[in-house]
Structures are given as C-alpha cells and as structure tokens.
C-alpha cells in the first residue's frame, strides 16, 4: 500500500521536524569539524610497495620515481605536495591536485607509485582494502 505525501506527513508534529533538522545540522557540524586529518609534515613516496623518499613539507623539493611504465615526478612545496606527472593512461593521481592534509593519498596504480602525506595524526586509524 503506497501512502501519498500528505498522508505520510500527517503523522509528524512540528516538533518532529525540529528534531530531524537539528539532527541533520549536528551531523554536518561534526563531519566538518572532526572528519579530517591533521596538519601534514612529510610526504612519503612509495614505488612497488617500498618507501623511496620521505620529504619534509617545510621546503620545496621534487623527486623522480621509476615505475614499470616510466618516471613519475612528485613535487613538494611548503605545506603541500602533488604528483606533477605520471606516464599512466588516465592520470588520476595527477588530477588529485595538491594534497594538504595528513592521511591524504594519491595513487598512480598502473605505475605502482603512491604519494601519502604524514603528520602527527591522520584522518583514519587503519585503511583496509
């Protein structure tokens, strides 16, 4: 049996809408406040599952990493890092742009290279695939 909107809504009282609205507002507030990583301090570059570079985010730097498809270039500027170029076909890791928060990751899967920002705390405790 399908209820029309006005029949369904008739079961609610004005206070019910306030509770629902307050709950949604609280969810948005807590998500924006607590669901984020801390300040990033280092950029960790991996190739083939092994750490090949750990760069400080205090000063500009760049590193070229060899992978099965060719060279991936990672660029670091104060407070941020990005994959500047990659030989992969879809360029997803390059399109990630600048990473600024601890726990942020850019993965160049076809070339087996990844960039991860590290800090005092990250956005999650564990990551499972």
PDB file of C-alpha atoms in Angstrom, residues 17-102:
ATOM      1  CA  UNK A  17      10.662  18.393  12.073  1.00  0.00           C
ATOM      2  CA  UNK A  18      12.767  20.364  14.576  1.00  0.00           C
ATOM      3  CA  UNK A  19      14.369  17.158  15.894  1.00  0.00           C
ATOM      4  CA  UNK A  20      15.114  15.903  12.366  1.00  0.00           C
ATOM      5  CA  UNK A  21      16.537  19.294  11.320  1.00  0.00           C
ATOM      6  CA  UNK A  22      18.650  19.532  14.476  1.00  0.00           C
ATOM      7  CA  UNK A  23      19.992  16.014  13.936  1.00  0.00           C
ATOM      8  CA  UNK A  24      20.975  16.790  10.353  1.00  0.00           C
ATOM      9  CA  UNK A  25      22.644  20.046  11.401  1.00  0.00           C
ATOM     10  CA  UNK A  26      24.593  18.212  14.118  1.00  0.00           C
ATOM     11  CA  UNK A  27      25.748  15.564  11.616  1.00  0.00           C
ATOM     12  CA  UNK A  28      27.034  18.227   9.207  1.00  0.00           C
ATOM     13  CA  UNK A  29      28.761  20.145  12.007  1.00  0.00           C
ATOM     14  CA  UNK A  30      30.526  17.084  13.426  1.00  0.00           C
ATOM     15  CA  UNK A  31      31.557  15.814   9.991  1.00  0.00           C
ATOM     16  CA  UNK A  32      33.133  19.148   9.079  1.00  0.00           C
ATOM     17  CA  UNK A  33      34.779  19.552  12.484  1.00  0.00           C
ATOM     18  CA  UNK A  34      36.108  16.088  13.258  1.00  0.00           C
ATOM     19  CA  UNK A  35      36.327  14.172   9.970  1.00  0.00           C
ATOM     20  CA  UNK A  36      39.636  15.469   8.732  1.00  0.00           C
ATOM     21  CA  UNK A  37      43.305  14.732   9.082  1.00  0.00           C
ATOM     22  CA  UNK A  38      45.762  16.846  10.997  1.00  0.00           C
ATOM     23  CA  UNK A  39      48.461  19.092   9.646  1.00  0.00           C
ATOM     24  CA  UNK A  40      50.771  17.309   7.198  1.00  0.00           C
ATOM     25  CA  UNK A  41      54.502  17.407   7.926  1.00  0.00           C
ATOM     26  CA  UNK A  42      56.053  14.914   5.475  1.00  0.00           C
ATOM     27  CA  UNK A  43      55.393  13.480   2.041  1.00  0.00           C
ATOM     28  CA  UNK A  44      56.092   9.756   1.692  1.00  0.00           C
ATOM     29  CA  UNK A  45      56.666   8.416  -1.811  1.00  0.00           C
ATOM     30  CA  UNK A  46      56.411   4.686  -2.494  1.00  0.00           C
ATOM     31  CA  UNK A  47      57.266   2.650  -5.570  1.00  0.00           C
ATOM     32  CA  UNK A  48      56.454  -1.036  -5.815  1.00  0.00           C
ATOM     33  CA  UNK A  49      55.332  -1.009  -2.169  1.00  0.00           C
ATOM     34  CA  UNK A  50      58.674   0.283  -0.843  1.00  0.00           C
ATOM     35  CA  UNK A  51      59.366   3.754   0.527  1.00  0.00           C
ATOM     36  CA  UNK A  52      61.728   5.548  -1.858  1.00  0.00           C
ATOM     37  CA  UNK A  53      61.553   9.074  -0.421  1.00  0.00           C
ATOM     38  CA  UNK A  54      60.293  10.936   2.626  1.00  0.00           C
ATOM     39  CA  UNK A  55      60.287  14.664   2.020  1.00  0.00           C
ATOM     40  CA  UNK A  56      59.678  17.449   4.512  1.00  0.00           C
ATOM     41  CA  UNK A  57      56.842  19.818   3.654  1.00  0.00           C
ATOM     42  CA  UNK A  58      58.878  22.729   5.037  1.00  0.00           C
ATOM     43  CA  UNK A  59      60.746  23.474   1.808  1.00  0.00           C
ATOM     44  CA  UNK A  60      60.309  22.984  -1.949  1.00  0.00           C
ATOM     45  CA  UNK A  61      61.578  19.750  -3.447  1.00  0.00           C
ATOM     46  CA  UNK A  62      60.845  17.262  -6.187  1.00  0.00           C
ATOM     47  CA  UNK A  63      61.659  13.617  -6.751  1.00  0.00           C
ATOM     48  CA  UNK A  64      61.511  11.405  -9.833  1.00  0.00           C
ATOM     49  CA  UNK A  65      60.460   7.818  -9.178  1.00  0.00           C
ATOM     50  CA  UNK A  66      60.871   4.974 -11.659  1.00  0.00           C
ATOM     51  CA  UNK A  67      57.964   2.585 -12.127  1.00  0.00           C
ATOM     52  CA  UNK A  68      57.059  -0.125 -14.659  1.00  0.00           C
ATOM     53  CA  UNK A  69      55.605   2.441 -17.117  1.00  0.00           C
ATOM     54  CA  UNK A  70      58.261   5.131 -16.710  1.00  0.00           C
ATOM     55  CA  UNK A  71      59.027   8.074 -14.441  1.00  0.00           C
ATOM     56  CA  UNK A  72      56.601   9.714 -12.033  1.00  0.00           C
ATOM     57  CA  UNK A  73      57.504  13.159 -10.723  1.00  0.00           C
ATOM     58  CA  UNK A  74      56.364  14.238  -7.244  1.00  0.00           C
ATOM     59  CA  UNK A  75      56.534  17.920  -6.371  1.00  0.00           C
ATOM     60  CA  UNK A  76      56.591  19.384  -2.852  1.00  0.00           C
ATOM     61  CA  UNK A  77      56.007  22.980  -1.785  1.00  0.00           C
ATOM     62  CA  UNK A  78      55.692  24.307   1.767  1.00  0.00           C
ATOM     63  CA  UNK A  79      52.592  22.710   3.292  1.00  0.00           C
ATOM     64  CA  UNK A  80      51.520  20.687   0.236  1.00  0.00           C
ATOM     65  CA  UNK A  81      52.551  18.017  -2.269  1.00  0.00           C
ATOM     66  CA  UNK A  82      51.281  16.601  -5.559  1.00  0.00           C
ATOM     67  CA  UNK A  83      52.027  14.154  -8.330  1.00  0.00           C
ATOM     68  CA  UNK A  84      53.200  16.508 -11.055  1.00  0.00           C
ATOM     69  CA  UNK A  85      53.471  13.992 -13.894  1.00  0.00           C
ATOM     70  CA  UNK A  86      52.894  10.285 -14.435  1.00  0.00           C
ATOM     71  CA  UNK A  87      53.027   8.022 -17.505  1.00  0.00           C
ATOM     72  CA  UNK A  88      49.740   6.292 -16.554  1.00  0.00           C
ATOM     73  CA  UNK A  89      46.915   6.382 -19.126  1.00  0.00           C
ATOM     74  CA  UNK A  90      44.174   8.054 -17.061  1.00  0.00           C
ATOM     75  CA  UNK A  91      46.225  10.492 -14.946  1.00  0.00           C
ATOM     76  CA  UNK A  92      44.035  10.054 -11.828  1.00  0.00           C
ATOM     77  CA  UNK A  93      46.921  10.706  -9.448  1.00  0.00           C
ATOM     78  CA  UNK A  94      47.865  13.904 -11.301  1.00  0.00           C
ATOM     79  CA  UNK A  95      44.234  15.057 -11.280  1.00  0.00           C
ATOM     80  CA  UNK A  96      44.162  14.721  -7.462  1.00  0.00           C
ATOM     81  CA  UNK A  97      45.994  18.038  -7.390  1.00  0.00           C
ATOM     82  CA  UNK A  98      47.664  19.405  -4.290  1.00  0.00           C
ATOM     83  CA  UNK A  99      47.366  17.314  -1.130  1.00  0.00           C
ATOM     84  CA  UNK A 100      47.450  19.309   2.110  1.00  0.00           C
ATOM     85  CA  UNK A 101      46.031  17.174   4.962  1.00  0.00           C
ATOM     86  CA  UNK A 102      47.692  14.314   6.823  1.00  0.00           C
TER      87      UNK A 102
END
